[in-house]
Amino acid sequence: TDTAIDSGPTVASRATILGGNAVRIAAQTLAKLLDMAAADLLNCQVEQLLRQGERYIGPSEEPLAWELAVEHARQMGLTLSARGKWAAPAIEWDHHAGHGSPYFAYHFGAQIAEVAVDSLTGKVEVVKIWAAHDVGKVIFPEGALGQVYGGIAQGLGYALTEGVEYANGYIQNINFDEYIIPTAVDVPEIEAQLIEHPLSHGPFGAKNLAEPTMVPAAPAILNAIAHALGRRIRHLPANLERITLGKTLKKQG
């Protein structure tokens, strides 16, 4: 961030790959400095060291705590800071031939929704959602599952309640009493499975997991509604009017 005024936001599910690789490179550089300090303290060559968790093992097999290596590095005058830089691989795509690699990482996932629909009132209850997503390599399991749950919650609102109303170019439903988003009590039971298929140029094999968890939720819910009603809802959100009448009644001003 000190070399680019605006390097772009953390969108397109790229933070783990781009930022993660930069952090990994910086950490590896910093680790080499600590290796030097540990080798000096143990009076051996860096190549003779074994890094084991948060300690070093030297030729004498006597463990050296990581904290002691840090302290000795400072005594040696080493600056314990490092920078990492990683750029996305070049895109190779032949538009005319129709082959190549148009993007450096792809996400694969699928979701199944079970719904209960009251055709008289138009009420839809999402009973349960099953989700499976390829994350490359799980770095932080709780965070990864949290992204799946959060994405499904967003998709739930996208499918059933969130609709922007315009009039003369102005948004009409500007408050959350009219633009309805799901709350924690609206989120159904979710059974999520994280599939690991390491990405060759991802940090430790990890790859993107954010927006892709939201995208399948609405189609899964709408497909389930269509299966229950015997007809499809072609516009979002699938609110009470669209369920019962097949269309949304316009408000009279």
PDB file of C-alpha atoms in Angstrom:
ATOM      1  CA  THR A   1       0.000   0.000   0.000  1.00  0.00           C
ATOM      2  CA  ASP A   2       2.982   2.346   0.284  1.00  0.00           C
ATOM      3  CA  THR A   3       3.816   1.996  -3.424  1.00  0.00           C
ATOM      4  CA  ALA A   4       0.299   2.176  -4.866  1.00  0.00           C
ATOM      5  CA  ILE A   5      -2.172   4.936  -4.022  1.00  0.00           C
ATOM      6  CA  ASP A   6      -5.085   2.727  -5.030  1.00  0.00           C
ATOM      7  CA  SER A   7      -4.361  -0.942  -5.547  1.00  0.00           C
ATOM      8  CA  GLY A   8      -8.043  -1.782  -5.755  1.00  0.00           C
ATOM      9  CA  PRO A   9     -10.453  -3.158  -3.143  1.00  0.00           C
ATOM     10  CA  THR A  10     -10.707  -6.705  -1.843  1.00  0.00           C
ATOM     11  CA  VAL A  11     -13.285  -7.714  -4.426  1.00  0.00           C
ATOM     12  CA  ALA A  12     -13.666 -10.552  -6.925  1.00  0.00           C
ATOM     13  CA  SER A  13     -12.649 -12.982  -4.175  1.00  0.00           C
ATOM     14  CA  ARG A  14      -9.006 -12.138  -4.683  1.00  0.00           C
ATOM     15  CA  ALA A  15      -7.843 -11.170  -1.192  1.00  0.00           C
ATOM     16  CA  THR A  16      -6.657 -14.626  -0.125  1.00  0.00           C
ATOM     17  CA  ILE A  17      -4.658 -15.248  -3.291  1.00  0.00           C
ATOM     18  CA  LEU A  18      -3.160 -11.783  -3.800  1.00  0.00           C
ATOM     19  CA  GLY A  19      -2.798 -10.612  -0.210  1.00  0.00           C
ATOM     20  CA  GLY A  20      -2.101 -14.091   1.114  1.00  0.00           C
ATOM     21  CA  ASN A  21       0.787 -14.666  -1.276  1.00  0.00           C
ATOM     22  CA  ALA A  22       2.270 -11.268  -0.432  1.00  0.00           C
ATOM     23  CA  VAL A  23       2.079 -12.062   3.294  1.00  0.00           C
ATOM     24  CA  ARG A  24       3.574 -15.511   2.685  1.00  0.00           C
ATOM     25  CA  ILE A  25       6.554 -14.026   0.831  1.00  0.00           C
ATOM     26  CA  ALA A  26       7.101 -11.404   3.543  1.00  0.00           C
ATOM     27  CA  ALA A  27       6.916 -14.089   6.249  1.00  0.00           C
ATOM     28  CA  GLN A  28       9.427 -16.274   4.415  1.00  0.00           C
ATOM     29  CA  THR A  29      11.836 -13.337   4.203  1.00  0.00           C
ATOM     30  CA  LEU A  30      11.414 -12.661   7.911  1.00  0.00           C
ATOM     31  CA  ALA A  31      11.921 -16.344   8.705  1.00  0.00           C
ATOM     32  CA  LYS A  32      15.289 -16.276   6.942  1.00  0.00           C
ATOM     33  CA  LEU A  33      16.412 -13.465   9.264  1.00  0.00           C
ATOM     34  CA  LEU A  34      15.402 -15.501  12.290  1.00  0.00           C
ATOM     35  CA  ASP A  35      17.179 -18.532  10.828  1.00  0.00           C
ATOM     36  CA  MET A  36      20.374 -16.472  10.722  1.00  0.00           C
ATOM     37  CA  ALA A  37      19.937 -15.433  14.357  1.00  0.00           C
ATOM     38  CA  ALA A  38      19.194 -18.979  15.504  1.00  0.00           C
ATOM     39  CA  ALA A  39      22.197 -20.369  13.631  1.00  0.00           C
ATOM     40  CA  ASP A  40      24.447 -17.730  15.189  1.00  0.00           C
ATOM     41  CA  LEU A  41      23.124 -18.500  18.659  1.00  0.00           C
ATOM     42  CA  LEU A  42      23.529 -22.256  18.182  1.00  0.00           C
ATOM     43  CA  ASN A  43      26.923 -21.810  16.506  1.00  0.00           C
ATOM     44  CA  CYS A  44      26.004 -23.727  13.370  1.00  0.00           C
ATOM     45  CA  GLN A  45      25.111 -23.207   9.730  1.00  0.00           C
ATOM     46  CA  VAL A  46      21.581 -22.265   8.699  1.00  0.00           C
ATOM     47  CA  GLU A  47      21.430 -25.465   6.649  1.00  0.00           C
ATOM     48  CA  GLN A  48      21.930 -27.469   9.856  1.00  0.00           C
ATOM     49  CA  LEU A  49      18.819 -26.009  11.496  1.00  0.00           C
ATOM     50  CA  LEU A  50      15.449 -27.665  11.716  1.00  0.00           C
ATOM     51  CA  ARG A  51      12.433 -25.427  12.275  1.00  0.00           C
ATOM     52  CA  GLN A  52       9.923 -27.281  14.420  1.00  0.00           C
ATOM     53  CA  GLY A  53       6.820 -25.303  15.293  1.00  0.00           C
ATOM     54  CA  GLU A  54       7.920 -22.332  17.378  1.00  0.00           C
ATOM     55  CA  ARG A  55      11.409 -23.600  18.093  1.00  0.00           C
ATOM     56  CA  TYR A  56      14.649 -24.483  16.355  1.00  0.00           C
ATOM     57  CA  ILE A  57      16.566 -27.732  16.588  1.00  0.00           C
ATOM     58  CA  GLY A  58      20.330 -27.495  15.987  1.00  0.00           C
ATOM     59  CA  PRO A  59      23.029 -30.136  15.413  1.00  0.00           C
ATOM     60  CA  SER A  60      23.199 -30.856  19.135  1.00  0.00           C
ATOM     61  CA  GLU A  61      19.436 -31.537  19.080  1.00  0.00           C
ATOM     62  CA  GLU A  62      18.945 -29.019  21.871  1.00  0.00           C
ATOM     63  CA  PRO A  63      15.789 -26.966  21.183  1.00  0.00           C
ATOM     64  CA  LEU A  64      15.961 -23.187  20.926  1.00  0.00           C
ATOM     65  CA  ALA A  65      12.784 -21.264  21.687  1.00  0.00           C
ATOM     66  CA  TRP A  66      11.545 -18.914  18.967  1.00  0.00           C
ATOM     67  CA  GLU A  67      11.493 -16.017  21.463  1.00  0.00           C
ATOM     68  CA  LEU A  68      15.224 -16.434  22.108  1.00  0.00           C
ATOM     69  CA  ALA A  69      15.920 -16.335  18.376  1.00  0.00           C
ATOM     70  CA  VAL A  70      13.937 -13.092  18.119  1.00  0.00           C
ATOM     71  CA  GLU A  71      15.822 -11.554  21.045  1.00  0.00           C
ATOM     72  CA  HIS A  72      19.176 -12.582  19.587  1.00  0.00           C
ATOM     73  CA  ALA A  73      18.225 -11.195  16.170  1.00  0.00           C
ATOM     74  CA  ARG A  74      17.664  -7.800  17.755  1.00  0.00           C
ATOM     75  CA  GLN A  75      20.983  -8.027  19.579  1.00  0.00           C
ATOM     76  CA  MET A  76      22.610  -8.727  16.198  1.00  0.00           C
ATOM     77  CA  GLY A  77      21.048  -5.534  14.856  1.00  0.00           C
ATOM     78  CA  LEU A  78      18.744  -7.320  12.425  1.00  0.00           C
ATOM     79  CA  THR A  79      15.603  -5.417  11.466  1.00  0.00           C
ATOM     80  CA  LEU A  80      12.728  -7.791  12.022  1.00  0.00           C
ATOM     81  CA  SER A  81      10.455  -6.509   9.317  1.00  0.00           C
ATOM     82  CA  ALA A  82       9.955  -7.559   5.731  1.00  0.00           C
ATOM     83  CA  ARG A  83       7.893  -6.797   2.670  1.00  0.00           C
ATOM     84  CA  GLY A  84       6.257  -9.193   0.280  1.00  0.00           C
ATOM     85  CA  LYS A  85       5.038  -8.597  -3.246  1.00  0.00           C
ATOM     86  CA  TRP A  86       3.099 -10.937  -5.488  1.00  0.00           C
ATOM     87  CA  ALA A  87       1.437 -10.238  -8.819  1.00  0.00           C
ATOM     88  CA  ALA A  88      -1.252 -12.318 -10.443  1.00  0.00           C
ATOM     89  CA  PRO A  89      -0.070 -14.512 -13.320  1.00  0.00           C
ATOM     90  CA  ALA A  90      -0.433 -13.098 -16.801  1.00  0.00           C
ATOM     91  CA  ILE A  91      -3.661 -13.907 -18.586  1.00  0.00           C
ATOM     92  CA  GLU A  92      -3.299 -15.915 -21.772  1.00  0.00           C
ATOM     93  CA  TRP A  93      -6.437 -16.027 -23.865  1.00  0.00           C
ATOM     94  CA  ASP A  94      -6.872 -16.416 -27.605  1.00  0.00           C
ATOM     95  CA  HIS A  95     -10.279 -14.902 -28.309  1.00  0.00           C
ATOM     96  CA  HIS A  96     -10.445 -16.106 -31.898  1.00  0.00           C
ATOM     97  CA  ALA A  97      -9.318 -19.655 -31.149  1.00  0.00           C
ATOM     98  CA  GLY A  98     -11.386 -19.791 -27.962  1.00  0.00           C
ATOM     99  CA  HIS A  99      -8.784 -21.310 -25.687  1.00  0.00           C
ATOM    100  CA  GLY A 100      -6.297 -20.243 -23.057  1.00  0.00           C
ATOM    101  CA  SER A 101      -6.463 -19.226 -19.408  1.00  0.00           C
ATOM    102  CA  PRO A 102      -8.705 -16.149 -19.013  1.00  0.00           C
ATOM    103  CA  TYR A 103      -8.385 -16.074 -15.218  1.00  0.00           C
ATOM    104  CA  PHE A 104      -5.821 -17.368 -12.747  1.00  0.00           C
ATOM    105  CA  ALA A 105      -8.217 -18.982 -10.276  1.00  0.00           C
ATOM    106  CA  TYR A 106     -11.668 -20.483 -10.520  1.00  0.00           C
ATOM    107  CA  HIS A 107     -14.051 -21.377  -7.740  1.00  0.00           C
ATOM    108  CA  PHE A 108     -16.311 -24.408  -7.883  1.00  0.00           C
ATOM    109  CA  GLY A 109     -19.291 -24.926  -5.640  1.00  0.00           C
ATOM    110  CA  ALA A 110     -22.852 -26.200  -5.441  1.00  0.00           C
ATOM    111  CA  GLN A 111     -25.831 -25.635  -3.167  1.00  0.00           C
ATOM    112  CA  ILE A 112     -29.121 -27.434  -2.605  1.00  0.00           C
ATOM    113  CA  ALA A 113     -32.135 -25.784  -0.962  1.00  0.00           C
ATOM    114  CA  GLU A 114     -35.155 -27.313   0.736  1.00  0.00           C
ATOM    115  CA  VAL A 115     -38.150 -24.969   0.987  1.00  0.00           C
ATOM    116  CA  ALA A 116     -41.728 -25.028   2.233  1.00  0.00           C
ATOM    117  CA  VAL A 117     -44.138 -22.848   0.222  1.00  0.00           C
ATOM    118  CA  ASP A 118     -47.643 -21.746   1.209  1.00  0.00           C
ATOM    119  CA  SER A 119     -49.268 -21.142  -2.175  1.00  0.00           C
ATOM    120  CA  LEU A 120     -52.219 -19.313  -0.576  1.00  0.00           C
ATOM    121  CA  THR A 121     -50.271 -16.723   1.406  1.00  0.00           C
ATOM    122  CA  GLY A 122     -47.075 -16.746  -0.655  1.00  0.00           C
ATOM    123  CA  LYS A 123     -44.924 -17.409   2.388  1.00  0.00           C
ATOM    124  CA  VAL A 124     -41.670 -19.216   1.685  1.00  0.00           C
ATOM    125  CA  GLU A 125     -39.666 -20.915   4.418  1.00  0.00           C
ATOM    126  CA  VAL A 126     -36.177 -22.054   3.555  1.00  0.00           C
ATOM    127  CA  VAL A 127     -35.866 -25.175   5.675  1.00  0.00           C
ATOM    128  CA  LYS A 128     -32.268 -26.148   4.993  1.00  0.00           C
ATOM    129  CA  ILE A 129     -29.405 -25.496   2.608  1.00  0.00           C
ATOM    130  CA  TRP A 130     -26.600 -27.891   1.760  1.00  0.00           C
ATOM    131  CA  ALA A 131     -23.424 -26.300   0.397  1.00  0.00           C
ATOM    132  CA  ALA A 132     -20.158 -27.689  -0.947  1.00  0.00           C
ATOM    133  CA  HIS A 133     -17.336 -25.379  -2.034  1.00  0.00           C
ATOM    134  CA  ASP A 134     -13.821 -25.961  -3.327  1.00  0.00           C
ATOM    135  CA  VAL A 135     -11.529 -23.701  -1.299  1.00  0.00           C
ATOM    136  CA  GLY A 136      -8.190 -24.958  -2.566  1.00  0.00           C
ATOM    137  CA  LYS A 137      -6.693 -25.403   0.893  1.00  0.00           C
ATOM    138  CA  VAL A 138      -8.423 -24.443   4.118  1.00  0.00           C
ATOM    139  CA  ILE A 139      -6.289 -21.883   5.958  1.00  0.00           C
ATOM    140  CA  PHE A 140      -8.753 -20.869   8.684  1.00  0.00           C
ATOM    141  CA  PRO A 141     -11.626 -23.390   9.000  1.00  0.00           C
ATOM    142  CA  GLU A 142     -13.881 -21.222  11.166  1.00  0.00           C
ATOM    143  CA  GLY A 143     -13.428 -18.239   8.868  1.00  0.00           C
ATOM    144  CA  ALA A 144     -14.061 -20.330   5.767  1.00  0.00           C
ATOM    145  CA  LEU A 145     -17.289 -21.744   7.181  1.00  0.00           C
ATOM    146  CA  GLY A 146     -18.274 -18.241   8.269  1.00  0.00           C
ATOM    147  CA  GLN A 147     -17.927 -17.055   4.694  1.00  0.00           C
ATOM    148  CA  VAL A 148     -20.142 -19.890   3.482  1.00  0.00           C
ATOM    149  CA  TYR A 149     -22.800 -19.077   6.092  1.00  0.00           C
ATOM    150  CA  GLY A 150     -22.603 -15.350   5.393  1.00  0.00           C
ATOM    151  CA  GLY A 151     -22.778 -15.819   1.636  1.00  0.00           C
ATOM    152  CA  ILE A 152     -25.845 -18.025   1.960  1.00  0.00           C
ATOM    153  CA  ALA A 153     -27.497 -15.426   4.218  1.00  0.00           C
ATOM    154  CA  GLN A 154     -26.885 -12.783   1.546  1.00  0.00           C
ATOM    155  CA  GLY A 155     -28.244 -15.086  -1.140  1.00  0.00           C
ATOM    156  CA  LEU A 156     -31.322 -15.696   0.998  1.00  0.00           C
ATOM    157  CA  GLY A 157     -32.108 -11.986   1.024  1.00  0.00           C
ATOM    158  CA  TYR A 158     -31.340 -11.695  -2.678  1.00  0.00           C
ATOM    159  CA  ALA A 159     -33.795 -14.506  -3.408  1.00  0.00           C
ATOM    160  CA  LEU A 160     -36.718 -13.603  -1.161  1.00  0.00           C
ATOM    161  CA  THR A 161     -36.782 -10.076   0.253  1.00  0.00           C
ATOM    162  CA  GLU A 162     -34.262  -7.608  -1.132  1.00  0.00           C
ATOM    163  CA  GLY A 163     -35.643  -5.532  -4.006  1.00  0.00           C
ATOM    164  CA  VAL A 164     -34.642  -1.969  -4.862  1.00  0.00           C
ATOM    165  CA  GLU A 165     -37.582   0.255  -5.849  1.00  0.00           C
ATOM    166  CA  TYR A 166     -36.993   3.223  -8.159  1.00  0.00           C
ATOM    167  CA  ALA A 167     -39.064   6.257  -9.097  1.00  0.00           C
ATOM    168  CA  ASN A 168     -37.768   8.965 -11.426  1.00  0.00           C
ATOM    169  CA  GLY A 169     -34.215   7.746 -10.916  1.00  0.00           C
ATOM    170  CA  TYR A 170     -34.394   7.803  -7.117  1.00  0.00           C
ATOM    171  CA  ILE A 171     -34.330   4.836  -4.770  1.00  0.00           C
ATOM    172  CA  GLN A 172     -37.564   4.726  -2.786  1.00  0.00           C
ATOM    173  CA  ASN A 173     -36.919   2.102  -0.120  1.00  0.00           C
ATOM    174  CA  ILE A 174     -33.952   3.733   1.582  1.00  0.00           C
ATOM    175  CA  ASN A 175     -34.496   2.343   5.081  1.00  0.00           C
ATOM    176  CA  PHE A 176     -34.324  -1.166   6.448  1.00  0.00           C
ATOM    177  CA  ASP A 177     -38.037  -1.155   7.286  1.00  0.00           C
ATOM    178  CA  GLU A 178     -38.702  -1.226   3.523  1.00  0.00           C
ATOM    179  CA  TYR A 179     -35.540  -2.840   2.173  1.00  0.00           C
ATOM    180  CA  ILE A 180     -35.678  -6.091   4.087  1.00  0.00           C
ATOM    181  CA  ILE A 181     -32.488  -8.031   4.765  1.00  0.00           C
ATOM    182  CA  PRO A 182     -32.386 -11.373   6.582  1.00  0.00           C
ATOM    183  CA  THR A 183     -31.461 -11.433  10.244  1.00  0.00           C
ATOM    184  CA  ALA A 184     -29.781 -14.250  12.120  1.00  0.00           C
ATOM    185  CA  VAL A 185     -33.162 -15.792  12.988  1.00  0.00           C
ATOM    186  CA  ASP A 186     -34.094 -15.960   9.288  1.00  0.00           C
ATOM    187  CA  VAL A 187     -31.073 -18.010   8.273  1.00  0.00           C
ATOM    188  CA  PRO A 188     -31.985 -21.692   7.892  1.00  0.00           C
ATOM    189  CA  GLU A 189     -30.027 -24.724   8.944  1.00  0.00           C
ATOM    190  CA  ILE A 190     -26.885 -24.930   6.816  1.00  0.00           C
ATOM    191  CA  GLU A 191     -24.796 -28.018   6.212  1.00  0.00           C
ATOM    192  CA  ALA A 192     -21.518 -26.931   4.636  1.00  0.00           C
ATOM    193  CA  GLN A 193     -18.658 -28.989   3.278  1.00  0.00           C
ATOM    194  CA  LEU A 194     -15.270 -27.520   2.372  1.00  0.00           C
ATOM    195  CA  ILE A 195     -13.538 -29.381  -0.439  1.00  0.00           C
ATOM    196  CA  GLU A 196      -9.757 -29.124  -0.715  1.00  0.00           C
ATOM    197  CA  HIS A 197      -8.179 -29.151  -4.155  1.00  0.00           C
ATOM    198  CA  PRO A 198      -4.981 -27.069  -3.741  1.00  0.00           C
ATOM    199  CA  LEU A 199      -4.361 -24.267  -6.218  1.00  0.00           C
ATOM    200  CA  SER A 200      -0.809 -24.411  -7.550  1.00  0.00           C
ATOM    201  CA  HIS A 201      -0.126 -20.682  -7.181  1.00  0.00           C
ATOM    202  CA  GLY A 202      -2.312 -20.040  -4.138  1.00  0.00           C
ATOM    203  CA  PRO A 203      -0.791 -19.370  -0.694  1.00  0.00           C
ATOM    204  CA  PHE A 204      -0.240 -22.913   0.616  1.00  0.00           C
ATOM    205  CA  GLY A 205      -2.774 -23.998  -2.013  1.00  0.00           C
ATOM    206  CA  ALA A 206      -5.616 -21.731  -0.839  1.00  0.00           C
ATOM    207  CA  LYS A 207      -7.899 -19.842  -3.184  1.00  0.00           C
ATOM    208  CA  ASN A 208     -10.956 -17.632  -3.232  1.00  0.00           C
ATOM    209  CA  LEU A 209     -14.063 -18.110  -1.101  1.00  0.00           C
ATOM    210  CA  ALA A 210     -16.397 -15.129  -0.753  1.00  0.00           C
ATOM    211  CA  GLU A 211     -18.876 -14.014  -3.410  1.00  0.00           C
ATOM    212  CA  PRO A 212     -19.033 -17.564  -4.844  1.00  0.00           C
ATOM    213  CA  THR A 213     -20.829 -18.694  -1.691  1.00  0.00           C
ATOM    214  CA  MET A 214     -23.616 -16.157  -2.297  1.00  0.00           C
ATOM    215  CA  VAL A 215     -24.155 -16.798  -6.013  1.00  0.00           C
ATOM    216  CA  PRO A 216     -25.681 -20.332  -5.904  1.00  0.00           C
ATOM    217  CA  ALA A 217     -28.076 -19.623  -3.022  1.00  0.00           C
ATOM    218  CA  ALA A 218     -30.748 -17.692  -4.927  1.00  0.00           C
ATOM    219  CA  PRO A 219     -30.903 -20.109  -7.906  1.00  0.00           C
ATOM    220  CA  ALA A 220     -31.105 -23.065  -5.522  1.00  0.00           C
ATOM    221  CA  ILE A 221     -33.957 -21.448  -3.582  1.00  0.00           C
ATOM    222  CA  LEU A 222     -35.817 -20.408  -6.749  1.00  0.00           C
ATOM    223  CA  ASN A 223     -35.440 -23.892  -8.230  1.00  0.00           C
ATOM    224  CA  ALA A 224     -36.880 -25.365  -5.040  1.00  0.00           C
ATOM    225  CA  ILE A 225     -39.804 -22.911  -5.175  1.00  0.00           C
ATOM    226  CA  ALA A 226     -40.441 -23.859  -8.814  1.00  0.00           C
ATOM    227  CA  HIS A 227     -40.438 -27.527  -7.841  1.00  0.00           C
ATOM    228  CA  ALA A 228     -43.021 -26.800  -5.123  1.00  0.00           C
ATOM    229  CA  LEU A 229     -45.291 -24.553  -7.229  1.00  0.00           C
ATOM    230  CA  GLY A 230     -44.936 -26.225 -10.594  1.00  0.00           C
ATOM    231  CA  ARG A 231     -44.013 -22.907 -12.198  1.00  0.00           C
ATOM    232  CA  ARG A 232     -40.999 -20.635 -12.205  1.00  0.00           C
ATOM    233  CA  ILE A 233     -40.547 -17.218 -10.663  1.00  0.00           C
ATOM    234  CA  ARG A 234     -38.592 -15.268 -13.264  1.00  0.00           C
ATOM    235  CA  HIS A 235     -37.869 -12.108 -11.273  1.00  0.00           C
ATOM    236  CA  LEU A 236     -36.289 -11.453  -7.901  1.00  0.00           C
ATOM    237  CA  PRO A 237     -37.094 -11.205  -5.117  1.00  0.00           C
ATOM    238  CA  ALA A 238     -39.619 -14.031  -4.933  1.00  0.00           C
ATOM    239  CA  ASN A 239     -41.903 -12.057  -2.622  1.00  0.00           C
ATOM    240  CA  LEU A 240     -45.487 -12.819  -1.569  1.00  0.00           C
ATOM    241  CA  GLU A 241     -47.028 -11.199  -4.651  1.00  0.00           C
ATOM    242  CA  ARG A 242     -44.834 -13.046  -7.115  1.00  0.00           C
ATOM    243  CA  ILE A 243     -45.523 -16.333  -5.376  1.00  0.00           C
ATOM    244  CA  THR A 244     -49.327 -15.898  -5.278  1.00  0.00           C
ATOM    245  CA  LEU A 245     -49.996 -13.727  -8.357  1.00  0.00           C
ATOM    246  CA  GLY A 246     -46.932 -14.280 -10.491  1.00  0.00           C
ATOM    247  CA  LYS A 247     -46.188 -10.543 -10.497  1.00  0.00           C
ATOM    248  CA  THR A 248     -45.551  -7.625  -8.152  1.00  0.00           C
ATOM    249  CA  LEU A 249     -48.276  -5.036  -7.706  1.00  0.00           C
ATOM    250  CA  LYS A 250     -47.054  -1.508  -8.260  1.00  0.00           C
ATOM    251  CA  LYS A 251     -47.519   0.897  -5.395  1.00  0.00           C
ATOM    252  CA  GLN A 252     -49.931   3.748  -6.070  1.00  0.00           C
ATOM    253  CA  GLY A 253     -48.444   7.152  -5.221  1.00  0.00           C
TER     254      GLY A 253
END
